[in-house]
Amino acid sequence: QAAKLKTAEIDRQQAMQQVPKTAAGFEKDFNALKKDPKALLQYLKQIPLASVESYFKELDLDELLSGILEVLTEAASEDWCGKLLVSLSKADNFEMTLMFVEDKEKKCIADILSKLPVGLKEQVRAKYDGERACVIFSQLNLILINLGFWGFG
């Protein structure tokens, strides 16, 4: 037990010392820090937005979005928070992920939107609007029906 705690602490310290070069490195660091929201927030702040965008070309956003949103509610009044959310929206599977967010994530998004600086609020709202996801889901459903698959929605 003590060895596991020591290993976890070493992983946490290493994660805080550098920006990961790969998506796998980001995921490893994220998992090492997710139980320490303040450390995770500091970690996210040090990562350039271009790096975040590149990580999520390889990672599934749906596996990490909830944890990221929870942490961002504490820093939502800062510009970088809105910019990070816009960067996350560039992930390949963003629309699909947004369609399946649960009430907990919807509440986090609403809380963040209420605190964001005015200039970023509308930009983030346009990306994270639940109605947009419903429209995309409906379009996907119509495509599948036209291809001969049963509708699902």
mmCIF file of C-alpha atoms in Angstrom:
data_model
loop_
_atom_site.group_PDB
_atom_site.id
_atom_site.type_symbol
_atom_site.label_atom_id
_atom_site.label_comp_id
_atom_site.label_asym_id
_atom_site.label_seq_id
_atom_site.Cartn_x
_atom_site.Cartn_y
_atom_site.Cartn_z
ATOM 1 C CA GLN A 1 0.000 0.000 0.000
ATOM 2 C CA ALA A 2 2.781 2.418 0.930
ATOM 3 C CA ALA A 3 4.657 1.554 -2.269
ATOM 4 C CA LYS A 4 1.560 2.309 -4.371
ATOM 5 C CA LEU A 5 1.116 5.677 -2.658
ATOM 6 C CA LYS A 6 4.764 6.549 -3.193
ATOM 7 C CA THR A 7 4.567 5.559 -6.880
ATOM 8 C CA ALA A 8 1.404 7.642 -7.316
ATOM 9 C CA GLU A 9 3.107 10.650 -5.705
ATOM 10 C CA ILE A 10 6.154 10.272 -7.969
ATOM 11 C CA ASP A 11 3.867 10.076 -11.029
ATOM 12 C CA ARG A 12 2.038 13.209 -9.869
ATOM 13 C CA GLN A 13 5.272 15.141 -9.362
ATOM 14 C CA GLN A 14 6.627 14.088 -12.757
ATOM 15 C CA ALA A 15 3.382 15.124 -14.462
ATOM 16 C CA MET A 16 3.626 18.608 -12.995
ATOM 17 C CA GLN A 17 7.194 19.141 -14.180
ATOM 18 C CA GLN A 18 6.728 18.933 -17.936
ATOM 19 C CA VAL A 19 4.287 19.209 -20.802
ATOM 20 C CA PRO A 20 3.672 15.774 -22.340
ATOM 21 C CA LYS A 21 4.901 15.242 -25.885
ATOM 22 C CA THR A 22 2.312 12.589 -26.736
ATOM 23 C CA ALA A 23 -1.370 11.846 -26.234
ATOM 24 C CA ALA A 24 -0.421 8.758 -24.222
ATOM 25 C CA GLY A 25 1.719 10.933 -21.955
ATOM 26 C CA PHE A 26 -1.166 13.349 -21.447
ATOM 27 C CA GLU A 27 -3.546 10.515 -20.585
ATOM 28 C CA LYS A 28 -1.045 9.027 -18.117
ATOM 29 C CA ASP A 29 -0.515 12.407 -16.447
ATOM 30 C CA PHE A 30 -4.249 13.122 -16.385
ATOM 31 C CA ASN A 31 -4.921 9.828 -14.625
ATOM 32 C CA ALA A 32 -2.115 10.494 -12.131
ATOM 33 C CA LEU A 33 -3.553 13.924 -11.286
ATOM 34 C CA LYS A 34 -7.321 13.436 -11.510
ATOM 35 C CA LYS A 35 -7.740 12.817 -7.775
ATOM 36 C CA ASP A 36 -6.077 16.176 -7.030
ATOM 37 C CA PRO A 37 -8.237 18.826 -8.750
ATOM 38 C CA LYS A 38 -5.919 21.745 -7.896
ATOM 39 C CA ALA A 39 -2.894 19.951 -9.328
ATOM 40 C CA LEU A 40 -4.872 18.897 -12.417
ATOM 41 C CA LEU A 41 -5.974 22.487 -12.968
ATOM 42 C CA GLN A 42 -2.371 23.733 -12.739
ATOM 43 C CA TYR A 43 -1.308 20.961 -15.096
ATOM 44 C CA LEU A 44 -3.935 21.871 -17.703
ATOM 45 C CA LYS A 45 -2.930 25.538 -17.530
ATOM 46 C CA GLN A 46 0.656 24.775 -18.504
ATOM 47 C CA ILE A 47 -0.246 22.874 -21.702
ATOM 48 C CA PRO A 48 -0.329 24.894 -24.935
ATOM 49 C CA LEU A 49 -3.700 24.751 -26.693
ATOM 50 C CA ALA A 50 -2.102 23.405 -29.878
ATOM 51 C CA SER A 51 -0.812 20.460 -27.840
ATOM 52 C CA VAL A 52 -4.278 19.810 -26.401
ATOM 53 C CA GLU A 53 -5.712 19.783 -29.916
ATOM 54 C CA SER A 54 -3.079 17.291 -31.067
ATOM 55 C CA TYR A 55 -3.677 14.978 -28.076
ATOM 56 C CA PHE A 56 -7.358 14.659 -28.901
ATOM 57 C CA LYS A 57 -6.665 13.599 -32.471
ATOM 58 C CA GLU A 58 -5.556 10.334 -30.826
ATOM 59 C CA LEU A 59 -7.501 10.202 -27.550
ATOM 60 C CA ASP A 60 -11.208 9.667 -26.988
ATOM 61 C CA LEU A 61 -12.560 12.899 -25.563
ATOM 62 C CA ASP A 62 -15.503 11.104 -23.949
ATOM 63 C CA GLU A 63 -13.176 9.320 -21.509
ATOM 64 C CA LEU A 64 -11.671 12.560 -20.182
ATOM 65 C CA LEU A 65 -14.295 15.258 -20.727
ATOM 66 C CA SER A 66 -16.103 14.812 -17.414
ATOM 67 C CA GLY A 67 -12.923 15.198 -15.369
ATOM 68 C CA ILE A 68 -11.797 18.193 -17.382
ATOM 69 C CA LEU A 69 -15.167 19.930 -17.031
ATOM 70 C CA GLU A 70 -15.250 19.374 -13.274
ATOM 71 C CA VAL A 71 -11.831 20.956 -12.870
ATOM 72 C CA LEU A 72 -12.630 23.859 -15.195
ATOM 73 C CA THR A 73 -15.670 24.952 -13.181
ATOM 74 C CA GLU A 74 -13.200 26.337 -10.621
ATOM 75 C CA ALA A 75 -11.361 28.453 -13.214
ATOM 76 C CA ALA A 76 -14.224 29.321 -15.544
ATOM 77 C CA SER A 77 -13.790 33.080 -15.184
ATOM 78 C CA GLU A 78 -10.332 32.898 -16.793
ATOM 79 C CA ASP A 79 -9.861 33.359 -20.553
ATOM 80 C CA TRP A 80 -7.714 30.241 -20.929
ATOM 81 C CA CYS A 81 -10.624 28.102 -19.705
ATOM 82 C CA GLY A 82 -12.847 29.182 -22.585
ATOM 83 C CA LYS A 83 -9.986 28.797 -25.035
ATOM 84 C CA LEU A 84 -9.313 25.282 -23.741
ATOM 85 C CA LEU A 85 -12.975 24.352 -24.239
ATOM 86 C CA VAL A 86 -12.860 25.657 -27.812
ATOM 87 C CA SER A 87 -9.686 23.605 -28.410
ATOM 88 C CA LEU A 88 -11.374 20.482 -27.034
ATOM 89 C CA SER A 89 -14.285 21.061 -29.412
ATOM 90 C CA LYS A 90 -11.883 20.475 -32.304
ATOM 91 C CA ALA A 91 -11.519 16.801 -31.349
ATOM 92 C CA ASP A 92 -12.637 14.389 -34.061
ATOM 93 C CA ASN A 93 -15.260 12.782 -31.830
ATOM 94 C CA PHE A 94 -16.482 15.990 -30.168
ATOM 95 C CA GLU A 95 -20.018 16.041 -31.598
ATOM 96 C CA MET A 96 -20.558 12.381 -30.757
ATOM 97 C CA THR A 97 -19.219 12.917 -27.240
ATOM 98 C CA LEU A 98 -21.476 15.923 -26.751
ATOM 99 C CA MET A 99 -24.546 13.915 -27.760
ATOM 100 C CA PHE A 100 -23.994 11.532 -24.870
ATOM 101 C CA VAL A 101 -23.014 13.877 -22.048
ATOM 102 C CA GLU A 102 -24.894 13.207 -18.855
ATOM 103 C CA ASP A 103 -26.678 15.669 -16.591
ATOM 104 C CA LYS A 104 -23.562 16.083 -14.464
ATOM 105 C CA GLU A 105 -21.511 17.258 -17.467
ATOM 106 C CA LYS A 106 -24.382 19.451 -18.714
ATOM 107 C CA LYS A 107 -24.430 21.172 -15.333
ATOM 108 C CA CYS A 108 -20.661 21.714 -15.458
ATOM 109 C CA ILE A 109 -20.966 23.219 -18.944
ATOM 110 C CA ALA A 110 -23.770 25.536 -17.787
ATOM 111 C CA ASP A 111 -21.747 26.583 -14.714
ATOM 112 C CA ILE A 112 -18.682 27.290 -16.825
ATOM 113 C CA LEU A 113 -20.698 29.261 -19.390
ATOM 114 C CA SER A 114 -22.198 31.415 -16.645
ATOM 115 C CA LYS A 115 -18.711 32.403 -15.431
ATOM 116 C CA LEU A 116 -16.818 32.832 -18.703
ATOM 117 C CA PRO A 117 -15.735 36.294 -19.836
ATOM 118 C CA VAL A 118 -18.251 37.805 -22.252
ATOM 119 C CA GLY A 119 -15.986 37.580 -25.289
ATOM 120 C CA LEU A 120 -15.592 33.825 -24.958
ATOM 121 C CA LYS A 121 -19.042 32.961 -23.664
ATOM 122 C CA GLU A 122 -20.786 32.975 -27.042
ATOM 123 C CA GLN A 123 -17.906 31.209 -28.775
ATOM 124 C CA VAL A 124 -18.008 28.362 -26.235
ATOM 125 C CA ARG A 125 -21.810 28.277 -26.170
ATOM 126 C CA ALA A 126 -21.835 27.794 -29.958
ATOM 127 C CA LYS A 127 -19.608 24.732 -29.597
ATOM 128 C CA TYR A 128 -21.236 23.169 -26.517
ATOM 129 C CA ASP A 129 -24.902 23.907 -27.190
ATOM 130 C CA GLY A 130 -26.941 20.761 -26.523
ATOM 131 C CA GLU A 131 -29.396 21.605 -29.305
ATOM 132 C CA ARG A 132 -26.529 21.500 -31.804
ATOM 133 C CA ALA A 133 -25.752 17.941 -30.713
ATOM 134 C CA CYS A 134 -29.410 16.963 -31.112
ATOM 135 C CA VAL A 135 -29.444 18.342 -34.659
ATOM 136 C CA ILE A 136 -26.293 16.387 -35.506
ATOM 137 C CA PHE A 137 -27.819 13.238 -33.989
ATOM 138 C CA SER A 138 -30.969 13.729 -36.079
ATOM 139 C CA GLN A 139 -28.892 14.220 -39.227
ATOM 140 C CA LEU A 140 -26.919 11.056 -38.469
ATOM 141 C CA ASN A 141 -30.196 9.187 -37.945
ATOM 142 C CA LEU A 142 -31.519 10.376 -41.341
ATOM 143 C CA ILE A 143 -28.305 9.324 -43.074
ATOM 144 C CA LEU A 144 -28.543 5.853 -41.571
ATOM 145 C CA ILE A 145 -32.207 5.542 -42.565
ATOM 146 C CA ASN A 146 -31.333 6.595 -46.128
ATOM 147 C CA LEU A 147 -28.574 3.982 -46.206
ATOM 148 C CA GLY A 148 -31.106 1.305 -45.281
ATOM 149 C CA PHE A 149 -30.410 1.032 -41.553
ATOM 150 C CA TRP A 150 -33.175 1.335 -38.991
ATOM 151 C CA GLY A 151 -33.619 4.673 -37.274
ATOM 152 C CA PHE A 152 -32.549 4.919 -33.669
ATOM 153 C CA GLY A 153 -33.890 7.920 -31.959
#
